[in-house]
XYZ file of C-alpha atoms in Angstrom:
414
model
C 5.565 28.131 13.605
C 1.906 27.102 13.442
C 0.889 29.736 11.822
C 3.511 29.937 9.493
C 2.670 26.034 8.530
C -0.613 26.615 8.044
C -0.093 29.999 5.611
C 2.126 27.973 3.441
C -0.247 24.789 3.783
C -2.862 27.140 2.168
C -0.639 28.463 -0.302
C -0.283 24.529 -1.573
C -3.929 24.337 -1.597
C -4.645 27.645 -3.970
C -1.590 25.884 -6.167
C -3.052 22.407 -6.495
C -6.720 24.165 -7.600
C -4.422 25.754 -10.709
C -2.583 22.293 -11.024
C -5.670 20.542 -11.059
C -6.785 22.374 -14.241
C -4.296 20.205 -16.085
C -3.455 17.197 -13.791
C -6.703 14.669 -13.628
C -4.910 12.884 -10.731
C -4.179 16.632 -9.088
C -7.717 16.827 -9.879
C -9.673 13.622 -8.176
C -7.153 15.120 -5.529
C -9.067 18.367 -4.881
C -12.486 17.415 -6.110
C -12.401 14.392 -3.487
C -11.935 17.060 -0.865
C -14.672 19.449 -1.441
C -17.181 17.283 0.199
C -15.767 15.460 2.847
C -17.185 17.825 5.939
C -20.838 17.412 4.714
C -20.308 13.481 4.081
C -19.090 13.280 8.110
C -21.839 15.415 9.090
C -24.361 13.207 7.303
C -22.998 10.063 8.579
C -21.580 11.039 12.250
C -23.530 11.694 14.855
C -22.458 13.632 17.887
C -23.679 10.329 19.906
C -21.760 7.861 17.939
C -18.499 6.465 18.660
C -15.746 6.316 16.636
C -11.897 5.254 15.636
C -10.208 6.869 13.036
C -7.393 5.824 10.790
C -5.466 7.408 8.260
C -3.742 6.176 5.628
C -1.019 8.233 2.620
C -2.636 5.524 -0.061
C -3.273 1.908 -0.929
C -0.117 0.222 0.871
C -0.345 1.760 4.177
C -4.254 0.778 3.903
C -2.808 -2.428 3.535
C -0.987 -2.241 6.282
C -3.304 -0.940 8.570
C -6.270 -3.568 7.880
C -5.627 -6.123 10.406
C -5.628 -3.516 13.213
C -8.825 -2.367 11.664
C -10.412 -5.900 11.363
C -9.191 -5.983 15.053
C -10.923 -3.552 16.537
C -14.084 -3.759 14.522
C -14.282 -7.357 15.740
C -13.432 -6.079 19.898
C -15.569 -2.717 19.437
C -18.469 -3.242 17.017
C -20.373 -0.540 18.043
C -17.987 2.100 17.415
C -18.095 3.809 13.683
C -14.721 3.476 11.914
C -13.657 6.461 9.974
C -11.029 5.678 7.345
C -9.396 8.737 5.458
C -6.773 8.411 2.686
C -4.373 11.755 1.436
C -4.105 10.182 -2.436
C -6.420 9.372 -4.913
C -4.768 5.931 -5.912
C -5.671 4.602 -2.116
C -8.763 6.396 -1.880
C -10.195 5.732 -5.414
C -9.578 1.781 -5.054
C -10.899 1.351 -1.297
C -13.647 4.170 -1.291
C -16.369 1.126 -1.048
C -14.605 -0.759 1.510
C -16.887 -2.441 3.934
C -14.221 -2.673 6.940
C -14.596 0.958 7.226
C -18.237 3.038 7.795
C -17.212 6.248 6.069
C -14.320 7.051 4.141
C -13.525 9.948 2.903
C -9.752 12.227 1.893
C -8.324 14.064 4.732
C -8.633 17.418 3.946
C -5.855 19.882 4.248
C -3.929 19.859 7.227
C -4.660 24.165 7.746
C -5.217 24.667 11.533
C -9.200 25.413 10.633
C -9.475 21.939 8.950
C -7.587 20.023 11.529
C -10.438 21.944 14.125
C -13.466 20.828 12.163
C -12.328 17.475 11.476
C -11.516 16.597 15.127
C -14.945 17.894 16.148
C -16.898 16.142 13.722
C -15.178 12.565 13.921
C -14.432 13.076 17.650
C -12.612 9.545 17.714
C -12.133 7.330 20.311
C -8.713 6.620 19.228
C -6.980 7.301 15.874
C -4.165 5.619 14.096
C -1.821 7.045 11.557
C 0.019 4.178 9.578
C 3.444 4.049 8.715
C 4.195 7.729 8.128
C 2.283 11.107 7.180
C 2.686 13.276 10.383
C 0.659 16.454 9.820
C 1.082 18.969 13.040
C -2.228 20.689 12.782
C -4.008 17.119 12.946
C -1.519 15.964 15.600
C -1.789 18.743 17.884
C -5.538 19.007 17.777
C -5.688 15.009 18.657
C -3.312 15.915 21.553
C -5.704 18.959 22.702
C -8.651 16.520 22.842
C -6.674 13.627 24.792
C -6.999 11.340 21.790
C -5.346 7.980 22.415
C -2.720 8.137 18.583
C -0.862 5.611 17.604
C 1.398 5.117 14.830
C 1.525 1.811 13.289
C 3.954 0.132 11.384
C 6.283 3.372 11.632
C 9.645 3.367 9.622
C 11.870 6.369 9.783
C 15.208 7.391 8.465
C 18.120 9.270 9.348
C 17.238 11.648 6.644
C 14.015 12.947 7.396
C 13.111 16.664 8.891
C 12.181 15.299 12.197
C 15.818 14.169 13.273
C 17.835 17.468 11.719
C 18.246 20.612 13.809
C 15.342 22.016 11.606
C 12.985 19.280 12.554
C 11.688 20.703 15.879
C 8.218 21.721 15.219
C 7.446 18.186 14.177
C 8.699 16.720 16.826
C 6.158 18.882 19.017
C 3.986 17.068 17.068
C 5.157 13.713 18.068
C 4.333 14.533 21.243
C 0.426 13.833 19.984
C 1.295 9.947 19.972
C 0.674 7.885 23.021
C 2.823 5.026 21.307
C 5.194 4.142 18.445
C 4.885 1.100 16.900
C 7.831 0.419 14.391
C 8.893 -1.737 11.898
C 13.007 -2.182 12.902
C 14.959 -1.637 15.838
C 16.685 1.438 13.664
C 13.733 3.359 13.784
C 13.756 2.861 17.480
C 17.080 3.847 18.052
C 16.321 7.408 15.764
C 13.168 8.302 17.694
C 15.615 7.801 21.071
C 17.456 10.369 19.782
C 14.821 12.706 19.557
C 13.768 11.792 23.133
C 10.829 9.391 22.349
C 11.046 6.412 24.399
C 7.331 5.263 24.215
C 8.446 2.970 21.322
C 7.732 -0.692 20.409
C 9.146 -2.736 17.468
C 6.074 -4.724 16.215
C 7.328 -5.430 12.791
C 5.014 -4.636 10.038
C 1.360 -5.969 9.642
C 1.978 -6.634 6.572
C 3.126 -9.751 6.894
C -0.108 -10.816 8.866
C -2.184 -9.518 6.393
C -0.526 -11.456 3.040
C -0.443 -14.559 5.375
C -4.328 -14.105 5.645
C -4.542 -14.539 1.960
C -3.267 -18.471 2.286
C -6.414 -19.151 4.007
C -8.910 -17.266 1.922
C -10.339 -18.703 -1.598
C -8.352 -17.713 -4.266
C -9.971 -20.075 -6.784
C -10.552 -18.102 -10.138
C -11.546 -20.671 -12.759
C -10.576 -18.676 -15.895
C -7.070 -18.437 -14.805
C -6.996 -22.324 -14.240
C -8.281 -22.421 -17.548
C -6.075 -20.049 -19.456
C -2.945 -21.958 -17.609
C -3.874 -24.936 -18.728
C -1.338 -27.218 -16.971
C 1.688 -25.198 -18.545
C 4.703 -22.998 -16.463
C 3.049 -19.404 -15.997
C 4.525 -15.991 -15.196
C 2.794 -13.587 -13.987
C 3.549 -9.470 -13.857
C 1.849 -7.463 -11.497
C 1.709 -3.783 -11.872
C 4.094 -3.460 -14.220
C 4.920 -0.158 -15.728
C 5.720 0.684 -19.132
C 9.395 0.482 -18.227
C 8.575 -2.642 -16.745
C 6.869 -3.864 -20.104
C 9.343 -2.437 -22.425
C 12.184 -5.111 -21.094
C 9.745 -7.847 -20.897
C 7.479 -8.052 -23.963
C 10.699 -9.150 -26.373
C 11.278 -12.207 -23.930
C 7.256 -13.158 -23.996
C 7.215 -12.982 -27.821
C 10.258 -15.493 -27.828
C 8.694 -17.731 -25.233
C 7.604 -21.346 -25.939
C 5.416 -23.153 -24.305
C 4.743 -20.614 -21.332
C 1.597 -18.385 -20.235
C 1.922 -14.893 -19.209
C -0.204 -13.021 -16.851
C -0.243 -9.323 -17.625
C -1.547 -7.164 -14.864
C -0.368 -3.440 -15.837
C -0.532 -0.718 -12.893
C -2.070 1.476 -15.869
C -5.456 0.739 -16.760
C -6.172 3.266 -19.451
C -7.462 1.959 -22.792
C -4.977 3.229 -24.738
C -2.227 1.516 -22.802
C -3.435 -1.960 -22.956
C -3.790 -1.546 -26.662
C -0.259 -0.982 -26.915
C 0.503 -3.728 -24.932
C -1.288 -6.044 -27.077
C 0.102 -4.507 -30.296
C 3.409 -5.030 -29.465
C 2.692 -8.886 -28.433
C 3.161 -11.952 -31.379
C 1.795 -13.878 -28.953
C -1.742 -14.554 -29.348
C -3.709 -12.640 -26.039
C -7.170 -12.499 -24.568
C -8.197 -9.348 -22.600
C -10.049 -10.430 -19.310
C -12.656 -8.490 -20.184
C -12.847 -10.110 -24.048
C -13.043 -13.488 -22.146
C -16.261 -14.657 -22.168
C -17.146 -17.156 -24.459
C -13.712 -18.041 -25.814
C -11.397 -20.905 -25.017
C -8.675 -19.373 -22.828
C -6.034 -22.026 -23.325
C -5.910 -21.041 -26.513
C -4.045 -18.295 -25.564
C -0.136 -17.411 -24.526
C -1.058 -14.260 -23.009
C -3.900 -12.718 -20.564
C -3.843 -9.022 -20.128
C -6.221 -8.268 -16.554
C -7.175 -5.115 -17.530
C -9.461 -5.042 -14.361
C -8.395 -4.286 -10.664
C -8.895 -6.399 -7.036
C -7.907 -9.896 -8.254
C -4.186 -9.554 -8.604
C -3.564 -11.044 -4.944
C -5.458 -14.509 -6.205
C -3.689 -14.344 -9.651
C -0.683 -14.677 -7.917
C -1.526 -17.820 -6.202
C -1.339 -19.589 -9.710
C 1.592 -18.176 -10.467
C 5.268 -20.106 -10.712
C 7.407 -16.769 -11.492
C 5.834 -13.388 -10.667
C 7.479 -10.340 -11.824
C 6.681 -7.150 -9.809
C 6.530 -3.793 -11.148
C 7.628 -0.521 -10.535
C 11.773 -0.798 -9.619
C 12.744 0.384 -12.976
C 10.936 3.706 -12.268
C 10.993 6.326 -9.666
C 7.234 5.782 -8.408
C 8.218 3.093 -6.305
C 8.076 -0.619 -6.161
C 4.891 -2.281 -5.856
C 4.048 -4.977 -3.257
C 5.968 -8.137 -3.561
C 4.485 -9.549 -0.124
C 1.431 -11.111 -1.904
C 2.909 -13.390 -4.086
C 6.129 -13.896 -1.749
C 3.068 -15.027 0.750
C 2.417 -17.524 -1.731
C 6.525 -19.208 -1.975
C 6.423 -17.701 -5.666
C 10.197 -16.554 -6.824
C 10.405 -13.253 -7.502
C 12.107 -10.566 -10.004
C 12.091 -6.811 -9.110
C 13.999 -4.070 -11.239
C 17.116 -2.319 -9.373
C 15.556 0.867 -7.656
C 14.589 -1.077 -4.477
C 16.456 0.885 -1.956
C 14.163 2.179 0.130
C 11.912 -1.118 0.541
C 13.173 -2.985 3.293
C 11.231 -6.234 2.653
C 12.443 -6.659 -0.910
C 16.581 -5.195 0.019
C 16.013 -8.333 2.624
C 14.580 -10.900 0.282
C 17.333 -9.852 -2.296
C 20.536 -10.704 0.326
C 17.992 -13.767 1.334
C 17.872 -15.143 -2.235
C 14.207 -15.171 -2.363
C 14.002 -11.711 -4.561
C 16.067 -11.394 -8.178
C 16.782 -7.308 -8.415
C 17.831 -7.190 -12.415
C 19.180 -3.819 -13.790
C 18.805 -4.468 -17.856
C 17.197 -6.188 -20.271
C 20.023 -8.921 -20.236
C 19.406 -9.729 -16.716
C 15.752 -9.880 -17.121
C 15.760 -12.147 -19.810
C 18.389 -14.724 -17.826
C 16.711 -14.501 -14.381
C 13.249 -15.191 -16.064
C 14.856 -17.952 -17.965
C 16.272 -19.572 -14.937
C 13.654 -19.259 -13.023
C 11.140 -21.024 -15.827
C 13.925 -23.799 -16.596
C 15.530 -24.664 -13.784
C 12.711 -26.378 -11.597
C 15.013 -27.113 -8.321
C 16.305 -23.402 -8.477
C 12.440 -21.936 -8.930
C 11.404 -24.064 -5.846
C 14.668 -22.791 -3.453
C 13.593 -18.933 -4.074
C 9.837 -19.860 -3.913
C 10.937 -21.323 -0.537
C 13.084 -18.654 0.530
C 10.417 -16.155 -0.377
C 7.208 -18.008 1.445
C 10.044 -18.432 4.555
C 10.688 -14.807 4.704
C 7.118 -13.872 4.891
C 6.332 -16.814 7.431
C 9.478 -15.638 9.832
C 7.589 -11.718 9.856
C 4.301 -12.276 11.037
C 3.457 -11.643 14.382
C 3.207 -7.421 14.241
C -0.593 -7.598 14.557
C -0.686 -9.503 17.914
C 1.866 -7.372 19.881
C -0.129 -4.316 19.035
C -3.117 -5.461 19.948
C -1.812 -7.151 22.991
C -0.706 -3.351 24.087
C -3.219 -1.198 22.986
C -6.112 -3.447 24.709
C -5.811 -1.723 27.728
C -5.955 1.470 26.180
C -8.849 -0.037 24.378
C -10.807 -0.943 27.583
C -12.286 2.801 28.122
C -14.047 2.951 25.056
């Protein structure tokens, strides 16, 4: 079944090079991965220690930070190695100083998975939340590796729990323990006869609760507010913008905060061609006087987490589309109210802080307009969800210290 895996892993891999040719995200996916042996080689040394941790992209980074932080404060000697399987983690955390080398994982073909191992030879390594690959997996598990997976979540649904699933769960057999989310993941790797399970929650919740304690001062933004109600979308997505920019042009006497998920020139002219509202670019704002303005357009990327903290309703992107919802821990972290679109589903924090009242899912334009205008409005119902929302996040935190409080003693060898 190995072998089979691997054929068809490097049958993907000859596809993606001809996909690549007219995708450039395909592309920064197999040009990032052309390197990556010589860039270990160069920077691991068959005397150095390491840990490694993977992550799928930017929110499962996220997620596994604190455990990073961790053990780069216990074991400061040992290298970490941080690898990433898309471009939009990879690209944005490439220069990240909690990590000593990070690179893409390459491949997962059984003569990858070999070289990899043997040129990282970690100490310990940590997948987060998901991405299993066997090839990886098993050669951890020929080399004794202390694995982990951290904040796991799994659902009745996937491979590893149908009659199909069995060569992955060989590959579970790689992990020395399972640290999930919810009890329901623990009750669906019972099934499949894994028992070395823990429910730790998810380190998310420690990591947005750092962010209270951290300066988020960013004078511009105090500027542009001015002293008036502000709203502020994060990643939004055309969709996202589409319902949105018809209530901002009818506004009075409100700022908006306009952090797209796209970046791209093109799409942050249209943006601000389709606003009546006068708007500053961040990067036109030097030099002008920013309360002028009704509307700030952050065409820029890392400072979203502090915008947030100035924010009284935050509107997060990405649940009117299929991509996925982005993260509405950060300004939740913060007691800010938030609205989401309806495709939510399969993001446990945000189905919660919907039922909790702390989250507003709309599905229309309608409901956009009359959950932002009730939110803006009505002061004593902004400061309930903002309270809900800051509550939930408070209630959740915890993950980082039971997994650290287990894996110490595993710890104590290196």
């Amino acid at each position: 079944m190995f072998l089979l895996y691997s054929l068809l892993t490097h049958i993907a891999s000859f596809a993606l090079k001809i996909v690549a040719l007219f995708s450039p995200k395909i592309r920064l996916f197999v040009q990032g991965r052309k390197n990556v042996f010589e860039v270990l080689a160069q920077n691991i040394s068959p005397a150095d220690k390491t840990m490694w941790f993977h992550a799928a992209s930017l929110g499962e980074y996220e997620q596994g930070l604190p455990i990073m932080e961790k053990m780069r404060q216990l074991h400061p000697n040992h290298k970490i190695v941080l690898t990433f399987f898309s471009p939009s983690g990879y690209e944005i955390r490439k220069n990240t100083k909690t990590a000593d080398v990070v690179v893409y994982l390459p491949l997962d073909t059984l003569a990858n998975a070999k070289k990899f191992v043997a040129l990282v030879h970690p100490s310990m390594a940590f997948f987060i939340k998901y991405e299993f690959w066997p090839n990886y997996l098993n050669e951890l598990k020929k080399h004794n590796t202390p694995t982990y997976l951290i904040s796991g979540l799994f659902r009745p649904n996937q491979a590893f729990f149908k009659w199909y699933g069995g060569f992955y769960r060989e590959a579970f057999k790689a992990f020395n323990h399972f640290f999930v989310q919810y009890d329901s993941s623990k009750q669906l790797l019972a099934s499949i006869g894994f028992t070395n399970v823990t429910i730790s929650g998810d380190t998310r919740y420690d990591r947005v609760s750092e962010i209270l304690n951290r300066d988020n001062n960013l004078p511009f933004i105090e500027e542009f507010i001015n002293g008036k109600t502000t709203v502020v979308l994060g990643s939004s997505w055309p969709k996202d913008e589409a319902l949105i920019l018809p209530f901002i042009n009818a506004s009075v006497d409100v700022k908006f905060i306009i952090a797209p998920h796209t970046l791209g020139e093109d799409h942050i002219n249209d943006i601000k061609n389709r606003l009546t509202k006068s708007t500053v670019l961040f990067s036109e704002k030097e030099g002008k006087n920013l309360a002028e303005y009704s509307v700030l357009i952050v065409n820029t990327i890392g400072i979203l987490g502090k915008i947030y903290s100035y924010a009284d309703v935050a509107y997060v992107g990405g649940g009117f589309g299929t991509a996925g919802l982005h993260n509405i821990l950060e300004p939740a972290a913060f007691g800010v109210p938030i609205i989401i679109g309806p495709n939510h589903q399969k993001f446990p924090e945000a189905v919660a802080l919907v039922q909790m009242g702390g989250v507003i899912a709309v599905k229309d334009k309608t409901e956009m307009e009359d959950a932002l205008s009730s939110l803006i409005y009505n002061d004593d119902y902004r400061w309930e969800t903002g309270h809900t929302a800051g509550t939930f996040v408070s209630m959740n935190r915890g993950a980082v210290n039971i997994i650290m409080n287990h894996i110490s003693n595993d710890a104590d060898h290196l």
